[in-house]
XYZ file of C-alpha atoms in Angstrom:
734
model
C -22.994 39.036 27.934
C -25.276 38.214 25.160
C -27.382 36.037 26.861
C -27.857 38.939 30.038
C -29.437 41.287 27.313
C -31.380 39.281 25.439
C -32.603 38.912 29.397
C -32.811 42.525 29.179
C -34.601 42.794 25.548
C -37.205 39.837 26.826
C -37.767 41.766 30.433
C -38.568 45.139 28.585
C -41.517 43.995 25.601
C -42.809 42.303 28.394
C -42.730 45.049 31.423
C -43.143 48.150 30.029
C -45.769 47.975 28.007
C -47.340 46.190 30.490
C -45.897 48.961 33.559
C -47.409 51.103 30.204
C -50.942 50.241 30.090
C -51.292 50.942 34.245
C -50.961 54.143 33.951
C -51.098 56.027 37.441
C -53.837 53.917 38.490
C -53.521 53.317 42.433
C -51.022 50.010 42.590
C -51.083 49.265 45.771
C -54.346 47.997 45.165
C -54.126 45.377 42.079
C -57.480 44.354 42.712
C -59.239 46.952 40.921
C -56.227 47.894 38.224
C -55.888 44.222 36.891
C -58.275 42.495 37.122
C -57.129 39.216 36.021
C -59.205 36.377 33.962
C -58.942 33.103 35.685
C -59.291 29.507 33.381
C -59.919 26.790 33.917
C -58.210 23.934 32.156
C -59.293 20.167 32.936
C -56.183 17.138 34.434
C -57.418 13.702 34.964
C -54.550 11.683 36.970
C -54.561 7.879 37.366
C -52.080 7.195 40.331
C -52.263 4.054 42.984
C -55.506 5.006 45.429
C -53.909 3.083 47.778
C -51.215 5.759 47.826
C -53.388 8.893 47.486
C -52.314 11.081 50.269
C -48.726 11.987 48.957
C -50.599 12.465 45.836
C -52.574 14.732 47.105
C -49.481 15.893 49.443
C -48.302 16.688 46.126
C -50.593 18.187 44.030
C -52.025 20.708 46.936
C -48.185 21.684 47.060
C -47.799 22.212 43.292
C -50.969 23.473 42.879
C -49.762 25.788 45.468
C -46.630 27.270 43.829
C -47.975 27.755 40.879
C -50.792 29.987 41.902
C -47.888 31.853 43.887
C -46.346 32.673 40.891
C -49.174 33.400 38.963
C -50.705 36.529 41.054
C -49.091 39.381 41.224
C -49.160 42.703 39.250
C -47.856 41.249 35.456
C -50.194 38.039 34.361
C -53.657 38.968 34.105
C -54.904 35.992 32.836
C -54.258 32.238 35.032
C -54.256 29.105 34.437
C -55.679 27.107 37.296
C -55.315 23.115 37.186
C -58.929 21.040 38.003
C -57.597 17.385 38.593
C -59.764 14.488 37.614
C -58.790 11.942 40.667
C -58.398 7.631 39.247
C -56.804 4.913 41.645
C -55.323 3.014 38.608
C -55.582 0.043 41.531
C -58.939 -0.537 40.134
C -58.027 -1.928 36.676
C -61.945 -2.611 36.255
C -62.690 0.036 35.460
C -59.742 1.125 34.294
C -60.484 2.043 29.996
C -63.833 3.270 30.774
C -62.667 5.883 32.548
C -59.703 6.575 30.312
C -62.094 5.859 26.964
C -64.684 9.002 28.205
C -61.848 10.800 29.717
C -59.393 10.881 26.451
C -62.341 11.195 24.335
C -63.211 14.609 26.061
C -62.399 18.229 24.644
C -62.562 19.557 27.746
C -59.649 17.709 30.024
C -55.928 18.610 28.945
C -54.438 16.123 29.552
C -53.913 12.624 31.625
C -50.714 12.970 33.936
C -50.514 8.626 34.341
C -50.637 5.920 35.341
C -47.300 5.265 37.968
C -47.248 1.482 36.230
C -47.153 -0.013 33.225
C -48.471 -2.509 32.842
C -51.568 0.081 32.910
C -49.495 2.787 31.282
C -49.758 0.610 28.386
C -53.402 0.204 28.424
C -53.574 3.736 28.204
C -51.321 4.841 25.633
C -53.242 2.635 23.399
C -56.785 4.296 24.313
C -55.082 7.979 24.572
C -54.497 7.233 20.643
C -57.803 7.598 18.939
C -57.618 11.196 20.177
C -54.422 12.443 20.749
C -54.504 13.696 24.756
C -52.011 14.490 26.061
C -51.044 11.091 28.253
C -48.007 11.848 30.782
C -46.200 9.141 32.021
C -44.151 9.796 34.955
C -42.571 6.502 35.546
C -43.363 3.770 33.385
C -40.099 2.839 32.152
C -40.633 -0.287 29.997
C -37.545 0.018 27.486
C -41.295 -2.755 25.356
C -43.460 0.089 26.091
C -41.587 3.588 25.806
C -40.830 1.944 21.963
C -44.222 1.416 20.841
C -45.430 4.726 21.252
C -42.274 6.313 20.934
C -43.888 8.098 17.832
C -46.560 8.857 18.811
C -46.945 12.901 19.682
C -48.746 12.542 22.649
C -47.156 10.478 24.946
C -44.546 11.560 26.919
C -42.149 9.453 29.539
C -40.386 11.307 32.810
C -38.020 8.788 33.063
C -35.824 6.666 31.243
C -36.211 3.300 29.756
C -34.648 0.333 32.691
C -31.832 0.164 29.418
C -30.706 3.142 31.172
C -30.837 2.071 35.402
C -29.510 -1.408 34.187
C -26.222 0.205 32.539
C -25.981 1.892 36.291
C -26.244 -1.351 38.002
C -23.915 -2.959 35.834
C -21.447 -0.016 35.758
C -21.524 -0.047 40.040
C -20.725 -3.800 40.115
C -17.812 -3.037 38.004
C -16.729 -0.245 40.184
C -16.550 -3.346 42.707
C -14.388 -4.861 40.616
C -16.877 -7.937 40.966
C -15.452 -11.277 39.181
C -19.048 -11.866 37.532
C -22.888 -11.034 38.592
C -25.343 -13.025 38.262
C -29.390 -11.458 38.117
C -32.286 -12.324 40.131
C -35.474 -10.428 38.106
C -39.148 -10.710 38.988
C -40.643 -11.898 35.096
C -43.585 -14.405 34.575
C -44.140 -16.431 31.232
C -42.126 -15.019 28.210
C -44.726 -15.950 25.383
C -47.188 -13.377 26.797
C -47.801 -10.542 26.740
C -48.197 -9.486 31.034
C -43.859 -10.759 30.319
C -42.921 -8.724 27.770
C -44.780 -5.129 29.310
C -43.357 -6.002 32.807
C -40.893 -4.406 35.130
C -38.545 -7.066 35.010
C -39.026 -7.226 30.897
C -36.067 -4.985 30.406
C -33.846 -6.625 32.671
C -34.647 -10.063 31.625
C -33.796 -8.396 27.830
C -30.351 -5.950 28.675
C -28.352 -6.900 31.440
C -27.067 -9.869 29.773
C -25.829 -7.562 26.408
C -25.188 -4.043 28.458
C -22.724 -6.829 30.341
C -21.473 -8.813 28.161
C -20.263 -5.053 26.624
C -18.164 -4.310 29.853
C -16.868 -7.298 30.078
C -18.411 -8.823 32.845
C -19.819 -11.973 32.780
C -22.931 -13.743 33.505
C -22.933 -16.906 36.328
C -26.767 -17.902 35.908
C -30.130 -15.371 35.033
C -32.940 -16.490 37.103
C -36.828 -15.198 37.328
C -39.526 -15.694 39.610
C -43.137 -15.046 39.551
C -44.335 -15.541 43.817
C -42.426 -16.706 46.662
C -42.806 -19.613 46.196
C -41.057 -19.786 42.351
C -39.042 -16.793 44.341
C -37.512 -19.853 46.328
C -37.453 -22.138 43.771
C -35.081 -18.975 42.225
C -32.775 -18.574 44.643
C -31.179 -22.492 45.224
C -31.006 -21.525 41.062
C -28.491 -19.243 41.708
C -23.936 -19.614 42.575
C -25.051 -17.037 45.380
C -22.902 -19.028 48.636
C -19.489 -17.543 48.832
C -17.443 -20.505 51.383
C -14.127 -18.459 51.957
C -12.019 -18.305 55.312
C -11.991 -15.418 56.555
C -8.062 -14.666 56.186
C -8.321 -15.549 52.848
C -11.213 -13.491 51.350
C -8.643 -10.333 51.006
C -11.354 -8.023 49.711
C -14.895 -8.104 50.170
C -15.351 -6.012 46.997
C -13.617 -8.747 44.522
C -17.360 -11.004 44.962
C -20.055 -11.010 42.805
C -22.377 -9.909 42.936
C -26.027 -10.133 43.146
C -29.030 -7.223 41.354
C -32.319 -7.698 42.372
C -35.136 -6.667 40.637
C -38.545 -6.669 42.315
C -41.804 -6.556 40.828
C -43.142 -4.791 44.454
C -40.569 -3.622 47.753
C -42.595 -6.350 49.794
C -40.178 -9.420 47.639
C -36.777 -7.194 49.546
C -38.368 -8.559 53.076
C -39.330 -11.583 51.370
C -35.659 -12.414 49.451
C -34.566 -10.831 52.694
C -36.197 -13.977 55.222
C -35.609 -17.367 52.629
C -31.498 -16.133 52.322
C -31.952 -16.070 56.324
C -32.989 -18.609 56.311
C -30.818 -20.816 54.401
C -27.765 -19.667 56.384
C -26.227 -21.041 59.151
C -25.268 -17.680 61.078
C -22.784 -20.213 63.403
C -21.193 -21.355 59.614
C -18.706 -18.603 58.871
C -17.680 -19.966 55.983
C -21.019 -19.314 55.026
C -21.767 -15.804 53.164
C -24.658 -13.289 51.457
C -23.514 -11.685 47.856
C -23.616 -8.611 47.593
C -27.321 -7.333 47.173
C -28.203 -4.202 45.020
C -31.545 -3.455 43.790
C -33.321 -2.116 42.048
C -35.218 1.691 42.006
C -38.748 -0.523 42.863
C -37.443 -1.941 46.160
C -37.971 0.932 46.983
C -40.208 2.325 45.112
C -43.383 2.669 47.345
C -41.563 2.945 50.530
C -40.104 0.620 52.377
C -42.090 0.472 56.015
C -39.843 -2.135 58.052
C -38.968 -0.456 61.384
C -40.316 -4.392 63.022
C -38.060 -5.995 60.230
C -34.535 -6.936 61.581
C -32.648 -6.989 57.603
C -29.641 -9.942 58.283
C -27.373 -7.391 55.534
C -26.545 -4.675 53.975
C -28.566 -3.755 50.964
C -27.848 -1.556 48.394
C -29.337 -0.046 45.433
C -30.655 2.120 43.545
C -34.467 4.568 42.849
C -35.877 7.341 40.990
C -34.182 11.017 41.695
C -35.289 14.226 41.580
C -32.395 15.865 40.381
C -29.743 16.667 42.829
C -28.709 20.266 41.474
C -32.971 20.920 41.563
C -33.435 22.060 46.048
C -35.921 19.807 45.454
C -35.147 17.607 47.569
C -34.327 20.222 50.063
C -37.412 21.929 49.291
C -39.633 18.357 50.126
C -37.884 18.119 53.195
C -38.145 21.008 54.689
C -41.854 20.868 53.927
C -42.578 16.985 55.261
C -40.243 16.008 57.096
C -36.119 16.256 57.479
C -35.771 11.926 57.505
C -38.414 11.291 54.491
C -36.886 10.940 50.714
C -39.230 11.816 47.535
C -39.740 8.410 46.253
C -42.185 6.697 43.691
C -43.538 8.049 41.531
C -43.690 12.650 43.028
C -41.201 14.857 41.881
C -42.155 13.241 38.317
C -46.827 13.830 39.049
C -44.995 17.211 41.138
C -42.760 18.047 37.262
C -46.441 17.307 34.765
C -48.792 19.796 36.998
C -45.625 22.184 35.911
C -45.749 20.009 33.538
C -48.882 20.727 31.802
C -48.952 24.888 33.068
C -47.342 25.929 31.339
C -48.057 24.249 27.839
C -51.875 25.367 28.391
C -50.273 29.215 28.531
C -48.578 28.722 25.797
C -50.851 27.121 24.007
C -54.058 26.066 25.329
C -55.053 23.906 21.693
C -52.285 21.715 21.156
C -50.670 20.855 24.538
C -48.415 18.074 22.913
C -47.591 20.618 20.856
C -46.877 23.284 23.709
C -44.129 20.291 24.894
C -42.777 19.596 22.247
C -42.359 23.971 22.337
C -40.957 23.953 25.707
C -38.672 20.891 25.286
C -36.069 21.780 21.911
C -35.825 25.232 23.451
C -33.655 23.761 26.421
C -31.312 24.832 23.176
C -30.774 27.681 24.549
C -29.096 29.364 28.138
C -31.809 30.450 30.313
C -33.171 28.216 32.287
C -35.962 28.347 34.927
C -37.285 26.514 37.881
C -40.105 25.658 40.188
C -39.953 28.184 42.799
C -43.147 30.980 41.908
C -40.624 33.338 41.560
C -39.387 32.112 38.633
C -43.658 30.727 38.000
C -44.634 34.254 37.464
C -41.240 34.527 34.924
C -41.644 31.812 33.468
C -45.499 32.017 32.508
C -45.213 36.056 31.661
C -43.352 35.356 28.481
C -44.964 32.552 27.872
C -48.242 34.502 27.681
C -46.533 36.959 25.491
C -45.151 33.602 22.991
C -41.206 33.501 24.713
C -40.564 30.115 24.701
C -36.887 29.859 27.955
C -35.859 26.293 28.575
C -37.504 24.817 31.414
C -37.557 22.253 33.810
C -38.030 21.948 37.041
C -37.932 19.009 40.242
C -35.911 16.593 37.942
C -34.100 18.970 36.116
C -33.945 20.300 32.838
C -37.200 19.294 30.827
C -35.468 17.978 27.713
C -36.283 15.524 25.798
C -34.489 13.027 22.943
C -35.014 15.628 19.934
C -36.316 12.962 17.622
C -39.109 10.990 19.382
C -39.500 13.551 22.339
C -40.441 10.217 23.798
C -38.444 10.798 26.260
C -35.853 12.762 29.016
C -32.381 12.494 28.855
C -31.877 12.674 32.573
C -32.695 10.652 34.155
C -31.470 10.856 37.965
C -30.703 7.856 39.930
C -29.549 8.034 43.723
C -26.786 5.175 44.707
C -28.770 4.390 48.924
C -27.823 1.582 51.103
C -30.211 0.823 53.686
C -29.242 -0.170 57.563
C -29.777 -3.747 58.580
C -31.410 -1.957 61.908
C -34.136 -0.960 60.153
C -34.245 -0.253 56.403
C -34.243 2.992 56.524
C -31.852 4.274 53.546
C -27.984 6.671 53.267
C -27.773 8.493 50.489
C -24.347 7.686 48.327
C -24.311 9.603 45.571
C -26.042 10.435 41.922
C -25.496 8.683 39.282
C -27.047 10.178 36.058
C -26.676 8.711 32.308
C -26.921 13.099 31.340
C -23.419 13.953 32.505
C -20.292 14.509 30.018
C -19.835 11.587 27.364
C -23.324 8.946 28.998
C -25.843 11.508 28.079
C -28.160 8.754 25.927
C -31.244 9.706 24.466
C -33.866 7.114 24.505
C -33.877 5.686 21.373
C -29.682 5.565 21.368
C -29.871 3.383 24.761
C -32.296 0.912 22.929
C -30.138 0.994 19.301
C -27.131 -0.036 20.915
C -25.299 -2.110 18.494
C -22.748 -4.408 19.338
C -19.712 -2.869 19.592
C -17.979 -6.565 21.357
C -17.491 -8.875 18.402
C -14.924 -12.236 18.360
C -12.358 -11.950 15.611
C -11.892 -15.147 12.911
C -8.085 -15.844 12.566
C -7.692 -16.874 8.390
C -4.966 -20.072 9.120
C -8.273 -22.020 10.056
C -8.495 -26.032 8.855
C -9.836 -25.262 5.517
C -11.784 -29.292 5.643
C -12.154 -31.890 2.744
C -15.810 -32.316 1.995
C -17.111 -33.926 -1.053
C -18.519 -31.764 -4.360
C -21.769 -30.636 -3.657
C -24.841 -31.690 -5.258
C -28.227 -30.049 -3.783
C -29.513 -27.819 -0.748
C -32.435 -28.782 1.408
C -33.709 -26.190 3.354
C -36.044 -26.087 7.092
C -37.331 -23.123 8.456
C -38.957 -23.231 11.943
C -41.628 -20.878 13.141
C -41.189 -21.690 16.543
C -44.394 -19.230 18.229
C -47.933 -18.973 17.311
C -49.837 -16.292 18.251
C -50.437 -12.088 17.628
C -48.257 -10.951 20.085
C -45.201 -13.590 18.421
C -46.289 -12.341 14.967
C -42.630 -10.846 14.398
C -41.127 -14.376 14.651
C -43.931 -15.898 11.870
C -43.079 -12.676 9.418
C -39.215 -13.228 9.639
C -39.601 -17.475 8.950
C -41.790 -16.200 5.466
C -38.936 -13.804 4.745
C -36.696 -16.223 4.975
C -38.764 -18.360 2.726
C -39.231 -15.843 -0.308
C -35.241 -15.895 -0.060
C -34.404 -18.914 -0.703
C -37.453 -19.375 -3.284
C -35.671 -16.288 -5.115
C -32.124 -18.413 -5.348
C -34.129 -21.205 -7.272
C -35.420 -23.626 -3.779
C -38.262 -24.994 -4.764
C -41.310 -26.675 -2.266
C -40.450 -29.985 -2.029
C -36.793 -28.909 -1.217
C -38.213 -26.925 2.025
C -40.114 -28.443 5.071
C -41.530 -24.457 6.467
C -43.245 -25.200 9.891
C -45.853 -22.200 10.092
C -48.483 -21.728 11.772
C -50.477 -19.075 9.876
C -53.369 -18.039 12.548
C -51.507 -14.459 12.436
C -53.286 -14.579 8.742
C -57.069 -13.874 10.468
C -56.369 -12.522 13.203
C -58.715 -10.280 14.096
C -55.741 -7.416 14.874
C -54.345 -8.301 11.604
C -55.668 -4.834 9.811
C -54.174 -6.596 6.544
C -55.818 -9.690 6.344
C -53.963 -12.710 4.549
C -51.318 -10.589 4.920
C -47.560 -10.630 5.863
C -44.934 -8.558 6.449
C -41.918 -7.519 8.710
C -41.013 -3.728 6.612
C -44.849 -1.731 7.148
C -44.793 -0.343 3.559
C -42.800 -3.431 2.001
C -44.508 -6.257 -0.009
C -47.346 -9.023 1.286
C -45.347 -12.232 1.570
C -47.904 -14.835 2.353
C -48.108 -14.904 -1.602
C -46.885 -19.078 -3.147
C -45.999 -20.311 0.653
C -46.230 -24.079 0.968
C -46.562 -24.747 4.255
C -45.276 -28.219 5.209
C -46.585 -28.817 8.761
C -48.217 -26.183 11.481
C -45.988 -25.802 14.587
C -49.420 -26.159 17.261
C -48.898 -30.186 16.064
C -45.735 -31.027 16.930
C -43.869 -32.544 19.367
C -40.336 -32.092 19.758
C -40.109 -35.884 19.001
C -40.955 -35.003 15.717
C -38.273 -32.380 15.255
C -36.268 -34.053 15.705
C -37.682 -36.744 12.886
C -37.616 -34.718 10.656
C -33.783 -33.054 10.522
C -32.644 -37.105 11.139
C -34.795 -37.919 7.997
C -36.979 -39.956 9.899
C -40.402 -40.656 8.189
C -43.660 -41.493 10.595
C -47.404 -41.103 10.910
C -47.024 -37.604 12.490
C -44.213 -36.213 9.914
C -44.633 -37.691 5.870
C -42.696 -34.975 4.857
C -39.066 -35.419 6.233
C -34.649 -34.456 4.317
C -33.739 -36.362 3.252
C -30.081 -35.258 2.984
C -26.940 -37.269 2.146
C -23.348 -37.171 2.521
C -23.966 -34.635 -0.684
C -25.689 -32.164 0.639
C -26.204 -28.745 2.285
C -28.182 -27.785 4.654
C -29.962 -24.185 5.622
C -32.220 -24.246 9.337
C -33.428 -20.721 9.906
C -34.865 -20.776 13.951
C -37.288 -18.049 14.974
C -39.305 -18.329 18.584
C -38.221 -17.744 21.973
C -36.041 -19.495 24.155
C -34.512 -19.729 27.500
C -31.142 -20.838 28.488
C -30.481 -24.587 27.284
C -34.637 -24.463 25.855
C -36.049 -23.328 22.381
C -39.634 -23.018 23.312
C -41.925 -24.950 19.949
C -44.919 -23.649 20.752
C -45.946 -24.628 24.098
C -43.755 -27.391 24.608
C -39.317 -27.318 25.368
C -36.755 -28.929 22.784
C -33.931 -29.540 25.488
C -30.015 -28.611 24.062
C -29.819 -32.271 24.738
C -31.693 -33.665 22.247
C -30.924 -30.803 20.131
C -26.929 -31.879 19.969
C -27.323 -35.825 20.092
C -28.994 -34.825 16.701
C -26.394 -33.691 14.960
C -24.309 -36.027 16.196
C -26.304 -38.507 14.764
C -26.873 -37.039 10.970
C -23.412 -36.520 11.669
C -22.387 -40.146 11.774
C -25.764 -41.381 9.430
C -24.239 -38.756 7.269
C -27.222 -37.424 6.267
C -25.460 -33.199 5.941
C -22.464 -32.082 3.734
C -22.345 -28.880 5.582
C -24.664 -27.308 8.075
C -25.886 -23.250 8.528
C -27.836 -23.272 11.308
C -29.295 -19.185 11.930
C -31.309 -18.694 15.474
C -33.267 -16.450 16.499
C -34.246 -16.973 20.083
C -33.298 -14.612 22.958
C -30.477 -17.131 24.472
C -29.711 -18.833 21.946
C -25.881 -18.655 22.502
C -26.582 -21.749 25.512
C -28.428 -23.981 22.075
C -25.621 -22.850 19.877
C -22.270 -24.217 23.158
C -23.755 -27.669 23.129
C -24.054 -28.304 20.006
C -20.409 -27.534 19.623
C -18.094 -30.159 18.390
C -20.122 -32.063 15.391
C -18.184 -31.669 12.124
C -19.837 -29.173 8.815
C -22.047 -27.420 11.670
C -22.037 -23.936 11.657
C -24.137 -21.352 14.282
C -25.250 -18.291 13.672
C -27.066 -16.698 16.554
C -28.780 -13.995 17.573
C -28.222 -13.224 21.176
C -24.877 -14.249 22.824
C -26.006 -17.806 26.161
C -26.332 -14.520 28.800
C -28.485 -11.897 26.399
C -31.916 -11.723 24.561
C -33.176 -10.691 21.251
C -34.347 -8.013 20.713
C -38.538 -6.838 18.452
C -36.913 -4.094 15.839
C -39.460 -2.894 13.494
C -42.977 -1.823 15.460
C -45.758 -1.064 12.878
C -47.688 1.774 15.053
C -50.934 0.897 12.941
C -51.209 -2.662 14.284
C -49.171 -2.167 17.645
C -47.140 -5.394 17.124
C -43.222 -6.373 15.796
C -43.547 -7.284 12.256
C -39.554 -8.336 12.342
C -36.947 -9.167 15.420
C -33.319 -6.664 14.417
C -31.168 -9.615 14.166
C -33.074 -11.702 11.072
C -33.429 -7.647 9.412
C -28.975 -7.485 9.812
C -29.199 -11.468 8.293
C -31.256 -10.992 5.768
C -29.504 -7.929 5.051
C -26.438 -8.998 4.273
C -27.060 -11.530 2.196
C -29.637 -10.119 -0.207
C -26.715 -7.308 -0.906
C -24.270 -9.703 -1.777
C -25.395 -13.561 -2.638
C -22.020 -15.016 -2.079
C -21.022 -12.755 1.626
C -18.039 -15.449 2.942
C -19.296 -16.680 6.696
C -16.862 -14.061 7.816
C -18.311 -10.465 6.310
C -21.386 -12.485 7.042
C -21.248 -11.819 10.567
C -19.515 -8.922 10.878
C -21.981 -7.229 8.934
C -25.113 -9.312 11.646
C -22.734 -8.080 15.014
C -22.438 -4.296 13.734
C -25.974 -3.994 12.927
C -27.973 -6.445 15.374
C -29.925 -3.700 18.401
C -29.079 -5.293 21.750
C -27.567 -7.567 21.257
C -24.916 -10.064 20.471
C -25.018 -12.102 17.375
C -22.172 -14.692 17.599
C -20.940 -17.247 15.260
C -19.780 -20.807 17.015
C -18.124 -24.356 15.786
C -16.234 -23.110 12.567
C -13.581 -24.818 15.008
C -15.053 -27.595 13.362
C -16.616 -25.841 10.155
C -13.574 -24.414 8.197
C -12.159 -20.809 7.580
C -14.287 -18.399 7.279
C -12.748 -16.000 5.027
C -13.677 -18.206 2.128
C -17.279 -20.581 2.908
C -19.815 -18.121 1.561
C -23.205 -18.479 1.982
C -23.177 -18.904 -1.908
C -22.680 -21.820 -0.974
C -26.750 -21.945 0.457
C -28.267 -19.672 -2.092
C -28.032 -21.897 -5.152
């Protein structure tokens, strides 16, 4: 009743003054009684030209509704959008177009582009004049995190961490004993790969699966048809068993397939079909669950016969908004909204409402529309609701607002992304590629409600337990300490790896290390890079101290090969490695490594250092009494796979940023340089030893595990090291 009363008051405030101004004029002649003032605003729309007919149809529908919604007696001012389209397939002219538009105050907003790689370019350019940018389906976690604090960038879809979580949950619902991931992804060291659609799945599926207690068998990547064949060959996808032995086909491993374009699903199916002998009843496809890109831009394969039924998810309108039914009435009952259509529809409404509220601050108006969702009212996208809402907005009243996607509620801290993305669970018929909707899933339902900030700041809830009854190994009395610090990456995009190593270097110096006992492998090219707004300075926090002070670099990363590093560790002096470890059986060695990694591989700039070579080096050092204890801290993706290969070596303890099936995560962004300054694991490690340099290895692990974002920090080989409660970090910080 209270809400009805509030609604009555609002309507009274709007309608009565308007009617009294009409007095006794002829109510049947609107054109004479009400002289409407039309305000036309320019809006740029960036979408793929290959699908222009779809975008035109959606935009026409939205603008028709907005026009009809502003007809009638009670609106004297009308908002009209003048759309200028740009084909985002024309990437060569994209930057020039956006530069012109974002500097022109007549353009009130930019909607699009649809694709992630273009979204990053446009968002970067829009920062200069804070032009309002609405991204329909830029779901890359990296891009959303980079621009999360930009007050002018709004995402209408949650990052794909949410989609990855839904896919892992669906595998669990099938009682899958394990999962594998097949993802379109390029060279991990490149900017393009880090920003790509597949990056989120490569970076987060392992973490989410580990949290769910679901083993990950393999993670295979590809970037073209040839590498897709190789990746499939690397999967354990043949399930060999007799029909009578397969009691429950639901209980088979699930393959999560993440293509970049829909045609890759056809290629995948063709490869699988060619590999399987149809007369062999003992070999099966895996159950394949596809990401939204399998159908994101429409999949018309009436002439192609799929070899199996596929299932997957795509991004859909809210099932309660009525948009899908209206869409099918308008465009055909056998069609469903796909690939950014409902997002474009809502973006046009959102801009129109914001302009009605405050044409001089569109971004601020969108924030107000979002923040109003704490109230109990809700309005929709039909013309009658448009009229009601526009009437309120013109008088400064703001109600919770929504559209095809449901309520427009952005995360309260950043207002970077809508919180209520809906995923449609579909099944594809193996006859014609048509889709059947099985259910709708949303992370905004009840306890599953998550903002993007919560998604990309998830900490591990699963940690290892150490028994207090571990053997106490007898070591000789310690005499000295040595350290090897390796920033294994070069280039500006890998700033964080070099910065983190300098942070560790300065920590060791504060605790008494001299440069004779530190071997620093560090490129230093970030110091003079043109992107560095603070030349010859390095920081791990935007407001932090300069770490490049009194630094002695022993080797430049780009000059070393894997064999050189093994020689340095093993104490073998050569012409290429004049400075090596001089440790004896009475010296402790602290090793810190920061760089890229993959399954069984650490990347040393352009070279690969394989797990078996590392394992052999440690075992050789043990046999030759070249250390007392070693504590190796590894900040790299899939670093757990390296540690797993090096277990059983006495006196060696390893702490990794991630387990064997997941990636580590960048954590601290410099908004001025758009670069990650540090990794979450290293930040947590440095915080722990800064708070207590004598922290036990058990407490060190727990602090790092609980404060590392998006991966499971893991301790390895402690069974061959000693009691985690009595061994402390002090042994490596004299």
